CSV table of C-alpha atoms in Angstrom, one decimal:
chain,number,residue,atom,x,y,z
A,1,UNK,CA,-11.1,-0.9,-16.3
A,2,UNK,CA,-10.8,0.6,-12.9
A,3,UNK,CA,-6.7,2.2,-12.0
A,4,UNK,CA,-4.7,4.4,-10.9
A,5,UNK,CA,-1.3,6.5,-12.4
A,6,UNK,CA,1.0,8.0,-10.7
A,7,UNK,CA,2.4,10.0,-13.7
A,8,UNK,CA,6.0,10.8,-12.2
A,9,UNK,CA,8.2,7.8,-10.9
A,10,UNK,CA,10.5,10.6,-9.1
A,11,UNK,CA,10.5,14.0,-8.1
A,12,UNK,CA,13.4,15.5,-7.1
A,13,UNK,CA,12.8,19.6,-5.3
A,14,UNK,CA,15.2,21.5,-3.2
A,15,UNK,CA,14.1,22.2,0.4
A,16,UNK,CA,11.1,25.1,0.3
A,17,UNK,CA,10.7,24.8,-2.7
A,18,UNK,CA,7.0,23.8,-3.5
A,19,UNK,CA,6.0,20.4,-5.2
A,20,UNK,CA,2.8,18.8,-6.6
A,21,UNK,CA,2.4,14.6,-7.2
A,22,UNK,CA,0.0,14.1,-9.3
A,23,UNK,CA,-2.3,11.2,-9.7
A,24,UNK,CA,-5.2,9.8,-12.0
A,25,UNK,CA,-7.6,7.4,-11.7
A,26,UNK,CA,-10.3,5.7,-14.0
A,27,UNK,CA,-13.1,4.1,-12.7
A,28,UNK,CA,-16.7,3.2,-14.0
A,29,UNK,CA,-18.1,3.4,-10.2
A,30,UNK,CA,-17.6,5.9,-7.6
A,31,UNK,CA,-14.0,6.0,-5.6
A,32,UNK,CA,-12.7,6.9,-2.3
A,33,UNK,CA,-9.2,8.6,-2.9
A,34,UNK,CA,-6.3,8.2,-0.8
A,35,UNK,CA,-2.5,9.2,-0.3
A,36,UNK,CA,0.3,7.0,1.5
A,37,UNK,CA,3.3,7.8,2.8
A,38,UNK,CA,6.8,5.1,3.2
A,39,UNK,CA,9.6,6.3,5.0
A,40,UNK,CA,12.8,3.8,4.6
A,41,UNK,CA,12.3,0.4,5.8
A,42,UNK,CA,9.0,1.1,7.3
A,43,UNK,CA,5.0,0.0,5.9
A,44,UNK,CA,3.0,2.5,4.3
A,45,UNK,CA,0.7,5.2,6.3
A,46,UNK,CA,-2.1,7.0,5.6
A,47,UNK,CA,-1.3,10.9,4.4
A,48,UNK,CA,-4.8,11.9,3.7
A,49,UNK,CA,-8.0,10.6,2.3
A,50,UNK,CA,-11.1,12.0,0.6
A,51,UNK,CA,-14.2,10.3,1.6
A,52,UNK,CA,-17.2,13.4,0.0
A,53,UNK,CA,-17.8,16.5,0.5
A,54,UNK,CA,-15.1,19.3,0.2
A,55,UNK,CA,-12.6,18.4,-2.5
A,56,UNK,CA,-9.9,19.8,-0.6
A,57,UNK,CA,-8.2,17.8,2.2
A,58,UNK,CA,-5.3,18.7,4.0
A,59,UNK,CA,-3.1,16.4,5.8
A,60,UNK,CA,-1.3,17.5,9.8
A,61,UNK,CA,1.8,17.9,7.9
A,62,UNK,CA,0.9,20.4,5.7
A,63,UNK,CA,0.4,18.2,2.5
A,64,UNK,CA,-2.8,19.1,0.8
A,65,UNK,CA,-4.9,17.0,-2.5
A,66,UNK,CA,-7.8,18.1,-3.9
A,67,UNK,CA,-10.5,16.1,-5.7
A,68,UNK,CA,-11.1,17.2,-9.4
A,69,UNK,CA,-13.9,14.5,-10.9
A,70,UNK,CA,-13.8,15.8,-14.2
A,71,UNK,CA,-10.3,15.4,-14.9
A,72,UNK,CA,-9.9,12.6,-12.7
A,73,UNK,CA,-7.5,13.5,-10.8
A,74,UNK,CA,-6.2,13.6,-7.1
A,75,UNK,CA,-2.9,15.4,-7.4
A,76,UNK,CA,-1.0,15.9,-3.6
A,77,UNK,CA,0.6,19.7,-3.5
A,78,UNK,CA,3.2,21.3,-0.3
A,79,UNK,CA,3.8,24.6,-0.5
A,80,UNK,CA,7.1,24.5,1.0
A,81,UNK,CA,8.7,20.8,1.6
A,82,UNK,CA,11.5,20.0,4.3
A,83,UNK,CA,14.3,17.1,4.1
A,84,UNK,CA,12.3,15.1,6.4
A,85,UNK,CA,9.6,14.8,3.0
A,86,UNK,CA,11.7,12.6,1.3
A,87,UNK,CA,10.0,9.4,0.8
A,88,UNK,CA,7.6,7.3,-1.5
A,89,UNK,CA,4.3,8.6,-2.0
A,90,UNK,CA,1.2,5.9,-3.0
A,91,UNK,CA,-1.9,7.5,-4.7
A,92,UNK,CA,-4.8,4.7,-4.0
A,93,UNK,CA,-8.3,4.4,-5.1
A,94,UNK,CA,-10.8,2.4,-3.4
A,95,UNK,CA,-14.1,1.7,-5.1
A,96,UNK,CA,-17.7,2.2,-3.4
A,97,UNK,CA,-18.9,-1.4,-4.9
A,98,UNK,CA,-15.9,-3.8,-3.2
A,99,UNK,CA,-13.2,-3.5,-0.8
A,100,UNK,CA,-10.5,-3.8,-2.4
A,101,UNK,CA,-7.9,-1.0,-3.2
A,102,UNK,CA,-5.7,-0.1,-6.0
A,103,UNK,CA,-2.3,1.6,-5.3
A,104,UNK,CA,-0.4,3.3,-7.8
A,105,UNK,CA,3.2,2.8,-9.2
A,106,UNK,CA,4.4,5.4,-6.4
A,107,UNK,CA,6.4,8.6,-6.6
A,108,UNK,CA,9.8,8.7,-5.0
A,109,UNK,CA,10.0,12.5,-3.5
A,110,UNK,CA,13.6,13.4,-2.7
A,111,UNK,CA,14.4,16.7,-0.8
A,112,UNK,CA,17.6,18.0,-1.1
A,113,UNK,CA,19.1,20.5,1.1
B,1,UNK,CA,-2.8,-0.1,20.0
B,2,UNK,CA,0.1,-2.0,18.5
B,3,UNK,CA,-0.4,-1.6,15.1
B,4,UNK,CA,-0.3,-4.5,12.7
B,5,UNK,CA,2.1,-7.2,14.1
B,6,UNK,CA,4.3,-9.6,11.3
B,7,UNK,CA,7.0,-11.9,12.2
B,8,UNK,CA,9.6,-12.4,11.1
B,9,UNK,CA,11.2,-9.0,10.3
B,10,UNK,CA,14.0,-10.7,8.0
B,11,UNK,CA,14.1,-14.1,6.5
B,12,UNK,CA,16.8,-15.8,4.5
B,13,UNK,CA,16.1,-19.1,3.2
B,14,UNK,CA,17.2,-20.6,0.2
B,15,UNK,CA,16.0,-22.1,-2.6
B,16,UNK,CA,13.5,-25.0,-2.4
B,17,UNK,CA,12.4,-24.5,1.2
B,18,UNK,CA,9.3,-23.4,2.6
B,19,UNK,CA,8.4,-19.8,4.1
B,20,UNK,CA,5.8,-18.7,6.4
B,21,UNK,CA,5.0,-15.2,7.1
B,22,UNK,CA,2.6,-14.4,10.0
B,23,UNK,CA,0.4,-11.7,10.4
B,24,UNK,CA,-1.5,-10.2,13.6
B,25,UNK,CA,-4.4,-7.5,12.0
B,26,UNK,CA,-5.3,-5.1,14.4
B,27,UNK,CA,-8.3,-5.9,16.8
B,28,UNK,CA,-11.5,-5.0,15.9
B,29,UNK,CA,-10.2,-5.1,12.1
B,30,UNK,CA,-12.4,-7.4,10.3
B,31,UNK,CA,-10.1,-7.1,6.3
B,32,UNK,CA,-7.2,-8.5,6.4
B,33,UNK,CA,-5.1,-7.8,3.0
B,34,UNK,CA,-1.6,-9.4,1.8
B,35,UNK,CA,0.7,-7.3,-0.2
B,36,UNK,CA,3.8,-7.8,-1.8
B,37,UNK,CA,6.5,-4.8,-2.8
B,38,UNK,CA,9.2,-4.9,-5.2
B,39,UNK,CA,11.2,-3.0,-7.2
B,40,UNK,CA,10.5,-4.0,-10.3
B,41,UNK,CA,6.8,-4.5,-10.0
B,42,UNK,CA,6.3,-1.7,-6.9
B,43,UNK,CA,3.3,-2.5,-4.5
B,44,UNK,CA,0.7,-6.0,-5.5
B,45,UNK,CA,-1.7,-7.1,-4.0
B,46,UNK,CA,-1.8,-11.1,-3.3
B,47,UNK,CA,-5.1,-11.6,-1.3
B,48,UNK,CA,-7.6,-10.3,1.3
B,49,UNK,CA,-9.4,-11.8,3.6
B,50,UNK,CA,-13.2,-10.5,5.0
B,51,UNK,CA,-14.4,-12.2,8.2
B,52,UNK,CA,-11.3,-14.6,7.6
B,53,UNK,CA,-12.6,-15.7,4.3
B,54,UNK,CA,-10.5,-15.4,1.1
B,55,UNK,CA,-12.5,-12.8,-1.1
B,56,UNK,CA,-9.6,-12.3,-3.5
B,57,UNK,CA,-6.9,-14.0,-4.7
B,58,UNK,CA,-6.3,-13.5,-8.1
B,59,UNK,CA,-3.2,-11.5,-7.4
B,60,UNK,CA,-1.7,-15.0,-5.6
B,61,UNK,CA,1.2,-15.6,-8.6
B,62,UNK,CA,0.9,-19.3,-8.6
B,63,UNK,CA,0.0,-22.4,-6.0
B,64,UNK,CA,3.3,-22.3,-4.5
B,65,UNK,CA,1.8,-19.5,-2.7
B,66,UNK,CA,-0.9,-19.9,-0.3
B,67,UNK,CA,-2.6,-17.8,2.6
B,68,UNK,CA,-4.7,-18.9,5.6
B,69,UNK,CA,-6.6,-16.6,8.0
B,70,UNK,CA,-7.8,-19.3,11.2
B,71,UNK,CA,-9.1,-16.7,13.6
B,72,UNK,CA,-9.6,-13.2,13.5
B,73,UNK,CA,-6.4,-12.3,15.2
B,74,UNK,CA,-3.5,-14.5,12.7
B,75,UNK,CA,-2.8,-15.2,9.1
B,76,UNK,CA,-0.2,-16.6,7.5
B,77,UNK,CA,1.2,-17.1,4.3
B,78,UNK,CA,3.0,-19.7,2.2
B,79,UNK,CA,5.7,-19.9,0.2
B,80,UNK,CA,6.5,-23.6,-0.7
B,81,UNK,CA,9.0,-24.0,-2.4
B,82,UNK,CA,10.5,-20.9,-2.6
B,83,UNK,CA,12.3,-19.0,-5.7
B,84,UNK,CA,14.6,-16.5,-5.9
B,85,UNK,CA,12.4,-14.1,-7.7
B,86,UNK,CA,10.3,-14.3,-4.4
B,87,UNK,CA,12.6,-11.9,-3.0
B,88,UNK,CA,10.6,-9.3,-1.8
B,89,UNK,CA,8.8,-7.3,1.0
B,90,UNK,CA,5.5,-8.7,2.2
B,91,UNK,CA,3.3,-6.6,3.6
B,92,UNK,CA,0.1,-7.3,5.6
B,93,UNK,CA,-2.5,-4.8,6.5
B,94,UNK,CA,-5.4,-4.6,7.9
B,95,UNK,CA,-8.8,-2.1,8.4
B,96,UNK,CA,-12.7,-2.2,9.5
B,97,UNK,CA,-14.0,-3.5,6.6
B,98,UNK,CA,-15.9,-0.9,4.1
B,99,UNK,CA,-14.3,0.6,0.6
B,100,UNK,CA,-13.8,3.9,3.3
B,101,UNK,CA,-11.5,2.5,5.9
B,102,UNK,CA,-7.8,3.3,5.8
B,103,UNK,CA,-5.5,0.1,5.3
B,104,UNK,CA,-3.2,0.3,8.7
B,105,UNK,CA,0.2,-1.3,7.5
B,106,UNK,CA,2.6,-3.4,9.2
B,107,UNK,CA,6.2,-3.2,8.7
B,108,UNK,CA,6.6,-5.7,7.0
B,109,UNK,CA,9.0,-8.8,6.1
B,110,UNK,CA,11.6,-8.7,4.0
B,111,UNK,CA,12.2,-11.9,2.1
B,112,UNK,CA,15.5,-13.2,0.6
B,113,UNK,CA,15.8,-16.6,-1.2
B,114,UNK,CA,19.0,-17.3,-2.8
């Protein structure tokens, strides 16, 4: 069966402080991996996706997620995360065979000051 | 670029009536994908569309619901009758068509039936 956890509903860090989302997929076929972003009352945008090659990606705002295929996972890291972080976080996995994409349960990040 | 265009922002309706959402993909896009967001249940997908043709639509909860894609440029879907537990935010998105593309979200309606 081909999906996607997001193992931690909410996160809750202090500002600067660093934080990791993780995600996991399973999938018999091979995946493209993506992270969204939702700010309040607002759709969901692309943070960063991994396509092939490096495992590493890095997002403009400093996010980074990196690619591990034998643990399956696609886990989104900031070294240092600001108030303006806080939002819901969507780990997605899109599968080389079909077009259709699987989101995870989200991760609520909250920043506190 | 606009972005992904749905109408209306808001809707109140009540029970027993009919809904329609409208969508507006972005041009050139040719998946078109319907998504519904709620607390309890977080982010589903309902349907997608490829070249305006339904491939998928076994996440469509039951016939009261119902999506059309006429042109490249509009869908809609339908809610007829309504229920309460169709409360909800309905997204639509849209990309170029391959496993790769980013889905380009719109911002969505947010659906109250009491």
């Amino acid at each position: 069966a081909q999906s996607v956890t997001q193992l931690d509903s909410q996160v809750p860090v202090f500002e600067e402080a660093p934080v990791e989302l993780r995600c996991n997929y399973s999938s018999s076929v091979s995946v493209y991996l993506f992270w969204y972003v939702q700010y309040p009352n607002q759709g969901l945008q692309l943070l960063l996706k991994y396509l092939s090659g490096s495992t590493l990606v890095e997002s403009i705002n400093g996010f980074e997620a990196e690619f591990n295929k034998s643990q399956t996972s696609f886990h989104l890291r900031k070294p240092s995360v600001h108030i303006s972080d806080t939002a819901e976080y969507f780990c997605a996995v899109s599968f080389h065979n079909n077009n259709d994409m699987r989101f995870g349960a989200g991760t609520r990040l909250t920043v506190k000051p | 670029d606009a972005g992904v265009i749905q109408s209306p922002r808001h809707e109140v309706t009540e029970m027993g009536q009919e809904v329609t959402l409208r969508c507006k993909p972005i041009s050139g896009h040719n998946s078109l994908f319907w998504y519904r967001q709620t607390m309890m249940r977080g982010l589903e997908l309902l349907i997608y569309f490829n070249n305006n043709v339904p491939i998928d639509d076994s996440g469509m909860p039951e016939d009261r619901f119902s999506a059309k894609m006429p042109n490249a440029s509009f869908s809609t879907l339908k809610i007829q009758p309504s229920e309460p537990r169709d409360s909800a935010v309905y997204f639509c998105a849209s990309s170029t068509g391959t496993s790769a593309d980013t889905q380009y979200f719109g911002p969505g309606t947010r659906l109250t039936v009491l």
